[in-house]
PDB file of C-alpha atoms in Angstrom:
ATOM      1  CA  UNK A  22     -45.537  -8.515  30.129  1.00  0.00           C
ATOM      2  CA  UNK A  23     -49.174  -8.461  29.759  1.00  0.00           C
ATOM      3  CA  UNK A  24     -51.277  -9.314  32.752  1.00  0.00           C
ATOM      4  CA  UNK A  25     -53.499 -12.446  32.356  1.00  0.00           C
ATOM      5  CA  UNK A  26     -56.703 -10.671  34.213  1.00  0.00           C
ATOM      6  CA  UNK A  27     -58.395  -8.380  31.605  1.00  0.00           C
ATOM      7  CA  UNK A  28     -60.960  -5.952  32.776  1.00  0.00           C
ATOM      8  CA  UNK A  29     -63.612  -4.377  30.407  1.00  0.00           C
ATOM      9  CA  UNK A  30     -62.866  -0.875  29.608  1.00  0.00           C
ATOM     10  CA  UNK A  31     -66.487   0.294  30.630  1.00  0.00           C
ATOM     11  CA  UNK A  32     -66.005  -1.502  33.931  1.00  0.00           C
ATOM     12  CA  UNK A  33     -62.732   0.351  34.559  1.00  0.00           C
ATOM     13  CA  UNK A  34     -64.243   3.847  33.944  1.00  0.00           C
ATOM     14  CA  UNK A  35     -67.138   3.019  36.201  1.00  0.00           C
ATOM     15  CA  UNK A  36     -64.709   1.643  39.125  1.00  0.00           C
ATOM     16  CA  UNK A  37     -62.479   4.578  38.661  1.00  0.00           C
ATOM     17  CA  UNK A  38     -65.481   6.951  38.570  1.00  0.00           C
ATOM     18  CA  UNK A  39     -66.635   5.390  41.779  1.00  0.00           C
ATOM     19  CA  UNK A  40     -63.119   6.017  43.458  1.00  0.00           C
ATOM     20  CA  UNK A  41     -62.964   9.700  42.568  1.00  0.00           C
ATOM     21  CA  UNK A  42     -66.686  10.229  43.825  1.00  0.00           C
ATOM     22  CA  UNK A  43     -65.622   8.383  47.208  1.00  0.00           C
ATOM     23  CA  UNK A  44     -62.583  10.799  47.565  1.00  0.00           C
ATOM     24  CA  UNK A  45     -64.815  14.022  47.132  1.00  0.00           C
ATOM     25  CA  UNK A  46     -68.146  12.874  48.536  1.00  0.00           C
ATOM     26  CA  UNK A  47     -67.075  13.563  52.388  1.00  0.00           C
ATOM     27  CA  UNK A  48     -65.799  17.279  51.624  1.00  0.00           C
ATOM     28  CA  UNK A  49     -68.680  17.685  49.429  1.00  0.00           C
ATOM     29  CA  UNK A  50     -71.137  16.890  52.159  1.00  0.00           C
ATOM     30  CA  UNK A  51     -69.391  18.799  54.865  1.00  0.00           C
ATOM     31  CA  UNK A  52     -70.031  22.077  52.671  1.00  0.00           C
ATOM     32  CA  UNK A  53     -73.672  21.341  52.347  1.00  0.00           C
ATOM     33  CA  UNK A  54     -73.893  20.803  56.242  1.00  0.00           C
ATOM     34  CA  UNK A  55     -72.049  23.859  56.708  1.00  0.00           C
ATOM     35  CA  UNK A  56     -74.648  25.781  54.485  1.00  0.00           C
ATOM     36  CA  UNK A  57     -77.530  24.308  56.150  1.00  0.00           C
ATOM     37  CA  UNK A  58     -75.885  25.465  59.392  1.00  0.00           C
ATOM     38  CA  UNK A  59     -75.920  29.017  58.049  1.00  0.00           C
ATOM     39  CA  UNK A  60     -79.342  28.940  56.919  1.00  0.00           C
ATOM     40  CA  UNK A  61     -80.764  27.721  60.193  1.00  0.00           C
ATOM     41  CA  UNK A  62     -78.635  29.139  63.097  1.00  0.00           C
ATOM     42  CA  UNK A  63     -78.601  32.654  64.144  1.00  0.00           C
ATOM     43  CA  UNK A  64     -75.868  32.002  66.812  1.00  0.00           C
ATOM     44  CA  UNK A  65     -72.674  33.726  65.721  1.00  0.00           C
ATOM     45  CA  UNK A  66     -70.223  31.169  66.852  1.00  0.00           C
ATOM     46  CA  UNK A  67     -72.106  28.702  65.124  1.00  0.00           C
ATOM     47  CA  UNK A  68     -72.113  30.903  61.912  1.00  0.00           C
ATOM     48  CA  UNK A  69     -68.358  31.252  62.210  1.00  0.00           C
ATOM     49  CA  UNK A  70     -67.938  27.360  62.791  1.00  0.00           C
ATOM     50  CA  UNK A  71     -69.924  26.819  59.530  1.00  0.00           C
ATOM     51  CA  UNK A  72     -67.868  29.000  57.522  1.00  0.00           C
ATOM     52  CA  UNK A  73     -64.720  27.748  58.768  1.00  0.00           C
ATOM     53  CA  UNK A  74     -65.952  24.123  57.852  1.00  0.00           C
ATOM     54  CA  UNK A  75     -67.183  25.265  54.237  1.00  0.00           C
ATOM     55  CA  UNK A  76     -63.815  26.785  53.602  1.00  0.00           C
ATOM     56  CA  UNK A  77     -61.797  23.892  54.870  1.00  0.00           C
ATOM     57  CA  UNK A  78     -64.085  21.336  52.985  1.00  0.00           C
ATOM     58  CA  UNK A  79     -64.033  23.458  49.696  1.00  0.00           C
ATOM     59  CA  UNK A  80     -60.241  23.491  49.779  1.00  0.00           C
ATOM     60  CA  UNK A  81     -60.111  19.753  50.575  1.00  0.00           C
ATOM     61  CA  UNK A  82     -62.365  18.955  47.724  1.00  0.00           C
ATOM     62  CA  UNK A  83     -60.535  21.202  45.114  1.00  0.00           C
ATOM     63  CA  UNK A  84     -57.372  19.582  45.926  1.00  0.00           C
ATOM     64  CA  UNK A  85     -58.748  16.121  45.513  1.00  0.00           C
ATOM     65  CA  UNK A  86     -60.332  16.866  42.126  1.00  0.00           C
ATOM     66  CA  UNK A  87     -56.993  18.717  40.974  1.00  0.00           C
ATOM     67  CA  UNK A  88     -55.133  15.493  41.849  1.00  0.00           C
ATOM     68  CA  UNK A  89     -57.702  13.148  40.305  1.00  0.00           C
ATOM     69  CA  UNK A  90     -57.577  15.303  37.064  1.00  0.00           C
ATOM     70  CA  UNK A  91     -53.605  14.259  36.716  1.00  0.00           C
ATOM     71  CA  UNK A  92     -53.739  10.869  38.377  1.00  0.00           C
ATOM     72  CA  UNK A  93     -56.723   9.556  36.765  1.00  0.00           C
ATOM     73  CA  UNK A  94     -57.624  11.601  33.937  1.00  0.00           C
ATOM     74  CA  UNK A  95     -56.281  12.794  30.719  1.00  0.00           C
ATOM     75  CA  UNK A  96     -54.437  16.027  31.810  1.00  0.00           C
ATOM     76  CA  UNK A  97     -53.372  16.763  28.527  1.00  0.00           C
ATOM     77  CA  UNK A  98     -53.258  15.815  25.075  1.00  0.00           C
ATOM     78  CA  UNK A  99     -51.868  12.062  24.203  1.00  0.00           C
ATOM     79  CA  UNK A 100     -47.870  12.333  24.291  1.00  0.00           C
ATOM     80  CA  UNK A 101     -47.957  15.544  26.628  1.00  0.00           C
ATOM     81  CA  UNK A 102     -45.837  15.975  29.476  1.00  0.00           C
ATOM     82  CA  UNK A 103     -46.490  17.149  32.929  1.00  0.00           C
ATOM     83  CA  UNK A 104     -44.150  19.483  34.916  1.00  0.00           C
ATOM     84  CA  UNK A 105     -43.190  17.790  38.174  1.00  0.00           C
ATOM     85  CA  UNK A 106     -43.638  20.897  40.065  1.00  0.00           C
ATOM     86  CA  UNK A 107     -47.460  20.738  39.304  1.00  0.00           C
ATOM     87  CA  UNK A 108     -47.241  17.386  40.391  1.00  0.00           C
ATOM     88  CA  UNK A 109     -45.799  18.060  43.535  1.00  0.00           C
ATOM     89  CA  UNK A 110     -48.530  20.753  44.208  1.00  0.00           C
ATOM     90  CA  UNK A 111     -51.428  18.479  43.712  1.00  0.00           C
ATOM     91  CA  UNK A 112     -49.876  15.678  45.498  1.00  0.00           C
ATOM     92  CA  UNK A 113     -49.200  18.013  48.557  1.00  0.00           C
ATOM     93  CA  UNK A 114     -53.070  19.065  48.284  1.00  0.00           C
ATOM     94  CA  UNK A 115     -54.179  15.478  48.041  1.00  0.00           C
ATOM     95  CA  UNK A 116     -51.962  13.681  50.630  1.00  0.00           C
ATOM     96  CA  UNK A 117     -50.449  16.186  53.181  1.00  0.00           C
ATOM     97  CA  UNK A 118     -52.886  16.721  56.248  1.00  0.00           C
ATOM     98  CA  UNK A 119     -52.950  16.308  59.965  1.00  0.00           C
ATOM     99  CA  UNK A 120     -52.228  12.481  59.745  1.00  0.00           C
ATOM    100  CA  UNK A 121     -49.622  12.498  56.829  1.00  0.00           C
ATOM    101  CA  UNK A 122     -46.609  14.576  55.757  1.00  0.00           C
ATOM    102  CA  UNK A 123     -45.192  14.408  52.361  1.00  0.00           C
ATOM    103  CA  UNK A 124     -41.464  14.791  51.833  1.00  0.00           C
ATOM    104  CA  UNK A 125     -40.682  15.385  48.178  1.00  0.00           C
ATOM    105  CA  UNK A 126     -37.316  15.448  46.341  1.00  0.00           C
ATOM    106  CA  UNK A 127     -37.517  15.655  42.601  1.00  0.00           C
ATOM    107  CA  UNK A 128     -35.789  17.896  39.978  1.00  0.00           C
ATOM    108  CA  UNK A 129     -38.232  20.804  38.194  1.00  0.00           C
ATOM    109  CA  UNK A 130     -38.562  19.183  34.886  1.00  0.00           C
ATOM    110  CA  UNK A 131     -41.137  18.121  32.362  1.00  0.00           C
ATOM    111  CA  UNK A 132     -41.954  14.303  32.361  1.00  0.00           C
ATOM    112  CA  UNK A 133     -44.040  12.057  30.065  1.00  0.00           C
ATOM    113  CA  UNK A 134     -47.636  12.397  31.211  1.00  0.00           C
ATOM    114  CA  UNK A 135     -47.949   8.310  32.075  1.00  0.00           C
ATOM    115  CA  UNK A 136     -44.701   8.633  34.349  1.00  0.00           C
ATOM    116  CA  UNK A 137     -46.012  11.205  36.246  1.00  0.00           C
ATOM    117  CA  UNK A 138     -49.606   9.719  36.569  1.00  0.00           C
ATOM    118  CA  UNK A 139     -47.742   6.667  37.842  1.00  0.00           C
ATOM    119  CA  UNK A 140     -45.731   8.562  40.520  1.00  0.00           C
ATOM    120  CA  UNK A 141     -49.059  10.098  41.867  1.00  0.00           C
ATOM    121  CA  UNK A 142     -50.775   6.706  41.828  1.00  0.00           C
ATOM    122  CA  UNK A 143     -47.914   5.158  43.709  1.00  0.00           C
ATOM    123  CA  UNK A 144     -48.011   7.763  46.345  1.00  0.00           C
ATOM    124  CA  UNK A 145     -51.826   6.644  46.888  1.00  0.00           C
ATOM    125  CA  UNK A 146     -50.608   3.257  47.089  1.00  0.00           C
ATOM    126  CA  UNK A 147     -48.059   4.273  49.641  1.00  0.00           C
ATOM    127  CA  UNK A 148     -50.711   6.168  51.757  1.00  0.00           C
ATOM    128  CA  UNK A 149     -52.694   2.864  51.842  1.00  0.00           C
ATOM    129  CA  UNK A 150     -49.779   1.184  53.661  1.00  0.00           C
ATOM    130  CA  UNK A 151     -49.927   3.655  56.461  1.00  0.00           C
ATOM    131  CA  UNK A 152     -53.710   3.662  57.694  1.00  0.00           C
ATOM    132  CA  UNK A 153     -52.807   5.669  61.030  1.00  0.00           C
ATOM    133  CA  UNK A 154     -50.584   8.218  58.933  1.00  0.00           C
ATOM    134  CA  UNK A 155     -46.927   8.905  59.345  1.00  0.00           C
ATOM    135  CA  UNK A 156     -44.790   9.961  56.733  1.00  0.00           C
ATOM    136  CA  UNK A 157     -44.180   9.648  52.686  1.00  0.00           C
ATOM    137  CA  UNK A 158     -40.991  10.493  51.248  1.00  0.00           C
ATOM    138  CA  UNK A 159     -41.208  10.444  47.432  1.00  0.00           C
ATOM    139  CA  UNK A 160     -37.896  10.713  45.305  1.00  0.00           C
ATOM    140  CA  UNK A 161     -37.418  11.026  41.499  1.00  0.00           C
ATOM    141  CA  UNK A 162     -34.081   9.952  40.274  1.00  0.00           C
ATOM    142  CA  UNK A 163     -32.717   9.823  36.542  1.00  0.00           C
ATOM    143  CA  UNK A 164     -33.369  11.322  33.315  1.00  0.00           C
ATOM    144  CA  UNK A 165     -37.228  12.483  32.433  1.00  0.00           C
ATOM    145  CA  UNK A 166     -37.403   9.375  29.586  1.00  0.00           C
ATOM    146  CA  UNK A 167     -36.005   6.904  32.123  1.00  0.00           C
ATOM    147  CA  UNK A 168     -36.621   7.725  35.824  1.00  0.00           C
ATOM    148  CA  UNK A 169     -36.517   5.660  39.067  1.00  0.00           C
ATOM    149  CA  UNK A 170     -39.114   6.536  41.648  1.00  0.00           C
ATOM    150  CA  UNK A 171     -38.416   5.686  45.376  1.00  0.00           C
ATOM    151  CA  UNK A 172     -41.163   6.013  47.507  1.00  0.00           C
ATOM    152  CA  UNK A 173     -40.992   5.335  51.621  1.00  0.00           C
ATOM    153  CA  UNK A 174     -44.071   4.977  53.724  1.00  0.00           C
ATOM    154  CA  UNK A 175     -43.247   5.078  57.413  1.00  0.00           C
ATOM    155  CA  UNK A 176     -45.921   4.916  60.216  1.00  0.00           C
ATOM    156  CA  UNK A 177     -47.674   3.090  63.203  1.00  0.00           C
ATOM    157  CA  UNK A 178     -49.064  -0.314  62.438  1.00  0.00           C
ATOM    158  CA  UNK A 179     -47.895   0.101  58.943  1.00  0.00           C
ATOM    159  CA  UNK A 180     -48.678  -2.923  56.640  1.00  0.00           C
ATOM    160  CA  UNK A 181     -48.852  -4.069  53.043  1.00  0.00           C
ATOM    161  CA  UNK A 182     -52.437  -4.508  52.168  1.00  0.00           C
ATOM    162  CA  UNK A 183     -53.234  -8.126  51.076  1.00  0.00           C
ATOM    163  CA  UNK A 184     -53.295  -8.618  47.366  1.00  0.00           C
ATOM    164  CA  UNK A 185     -51.485  -5.328  46.732  1.00  0.00           C
ATOM    165  CA  UNK A 186     -48.726  -6.835  44.699  1.00  0.00           C
ATOM    166  CA  UNK A 187     -50.880  -8.957  42.607  1.00  0.00           C
ATOM    167  CA  UNK A 188     -53.074  -5.882  42.052  1.00  0.00           C
ATOM    168  CA  UNK A 189     -50.118  -3.748  40.652  1.00  0.00           C
ATOM    169  CA  UNK A 190     -49.285  -6.831  38.561  1.00  0.00           C
ATOM    170  CA  UNK A 191     -52.814  -7.119  37.068  1.00  0.00           C
ATOM    171  CA  UNK A 192     -53.842 -10.109  38.656  1.00  0.00           C
ATOM    172  CA  UNK A 193     -56.259  -9.623  41.317  1.00  0.00           C
ATOM    173  CA  UNK A 194     -56.429 -12.082  44.128  1.00  0.00           C
ATOM    174  CA  UNK A 195     -59.836 -13.510  43.767  1.00  0.00           C
ATOM    175  CA  UNK A 196     -60.278 -12.559  40.108  1.00  0.00           C
ATOM    176  CA  UNK A 197     -62.691  -9.547  40.618  1.00  0.00           C
ATOM    177  CA  UNK A 198     -62.437  -5.811  41.271  1.00  0.00           C
ATOM    178  CA  UNK A 199     -64.393  -3.306  43.156  1.00  0.00           C
ATOM    179  CA  UNK A 200     -63.792   0.457  43.731  1.00  0.00           C
ATOM    180  CA  UNK A 201     -61.817  -0.131  46.921  1.00  0.00           C
ATOM    181  CA  UNK A 202     -59.209  -1.923  44.980  1.00  0.00           C
ATOM    182  CA  UNK A 203     -59.612  -0.254  41.487  1.00  0.00           C
ATOM    183  CA  UNK A 204     -56.667   2.216  42.150  1.00  0.00           C
ATOM    184  CA  UNK A 205     -53.442  -0.123  42.694  1.00  0.00           C
ATOM    185  CA  UNK A 206     -54.776  -1.999  39.770  1.00  0.00           C
ATOM    186  CA  UNK A 207     -54.951   1.168  37.495  1.00  0.00           C
ATOM    187  CA  UNK A 208     -51.550   1.930  38.907  1.00  0.00           C
ATOM    188  CA  UNK A 209     -50.304  -1.179  37.398  1.00  0.00           C
ATOM    189  CA  UNK A 210     -51.998  -0.557  33.963  1.00  0.00           C
ATOM    190  CA  UNK A 211     -50.292   3.125  34.205  1.00  0.00           C
ATOM    191  CA  UNK A 212     -46.978   1.478  35.167  1.00  0.00           C
ATOM    192  CA  UNK A 213     -46.868  -1.028  31.946  1.00  0.00           C
ATOM    193  CA  UNK A 214     -48.125   1.564  29.695  1.00  0.00           C
ATOM    194  CA  UNK A 215     -45.466   3.776  30.796  1.00  0.00           C
ATOM    195  CA  UNK A 216     -42.960   0.844  30.550  1.00  0.00           C
ATOM    196  CA  UNK A 217     -42.010   0.832  34.022  1.00  0.00           C
ATOM    197  CA  UNK A 218     -41.358  -2.139  36.757  1.00  0.00           C
ATOM    198  CA  UNK A 219     -43.036  -1.612  40.236  1.00  0.00           C
ATOM    199  CA  UNK A 220     -41.765  -3.438  43.354  1.00  0.00           C
ATOM    200  CA  UNK A 221     -43.080  -3.448  46.850  1.00  0.00           C
ATOM    201  CA  UNK A 222     -41.288  -4.533  49.961  1.00  0.00           C
ATOM    202  CA  UNK A 223     -41.689  -4.226  53.794  1.00  0.00           C
ATOM    203  CA  UNK A 224     -39.233  -2.352  55.585  1.00  0.00           C
ATOM    204  CA  UNK A 225     -38.564  -1.600  59.167  1.00  0.00           C
ATOM    205  CA  UNK A 226     -41.344   0.607  60.146  1.00  0.00           C
ATOM    206  CA  UNK A 227     -42.973   0.717  56.865  1.00  0.00           C
ATOM    207  CA  UNK A 228     -42.814  -0.027  53.295  1.00  0.00           C
ATOM    208  CA  UNK A 229     -41.038   0.829  49.902  1.00  0.00           C
ATOM    209  CA  UNK A 230     -42.147   1.283  46.567  1.00  0.00           C
ATOM    210  CA  UNK A 231     -39.841   1.261  43.546  1.00  0.00           C
ATOM    211  CA  UNK A 232     -40.494   1.897  39.915  1.00  0.00           C
ATOM    212  CA  UNK A 233     -37.738   1.476  37.380  1.00  0.00           C
ATOM    213  CA  UNK A 234     -37.710   1.834  33.641  1.00  0.00           C
ATOM    214  CA  UNK A 235     -38.198  -1.621  32.120  1.00  0.00           C
TER     215      UNK A 235
END
């Protein structure tokens, strides 16, 4: 089913670029700050602190770019498949930190590109329901061509963002989009391209996202 709301391709590209820049600007800024400390400080402890900051921030920036390459980018030619093991690696790098723990249960197999992109994007959507952190559990079931995804996010003060269901369905609540909400809208586009239906529901202590083959 085609959504009634239509977004210009140039606007979609611009908003996704803004989203990716938002994800990497903080760690890149921290790298710059760390380099400035190395240049200006003579204190050994401050230099050690700056080096640790640079190393941590560089890893974070790299992880976020690797994730974006698959979740938002082409990541291969048309019709390409992606190894779920690679998807797990980039998902852990992007999501798992001191606030969020990722549990991943999936067979090691190659899956059509758009289905893997959807899985990764749904992990980001799940993360938006636990703003204070918690646990995200992702499970992939079924065959590569007709899988089922189940993602459960549990955390303190979990809530489903207003308008999320409409964004996934391709119908923004106020009829417009910005970089703050483009990601779930894009997830809906990927779902329809992959021939999958997405359902979001509140559960005790969190939320559950399910994607099934249409």
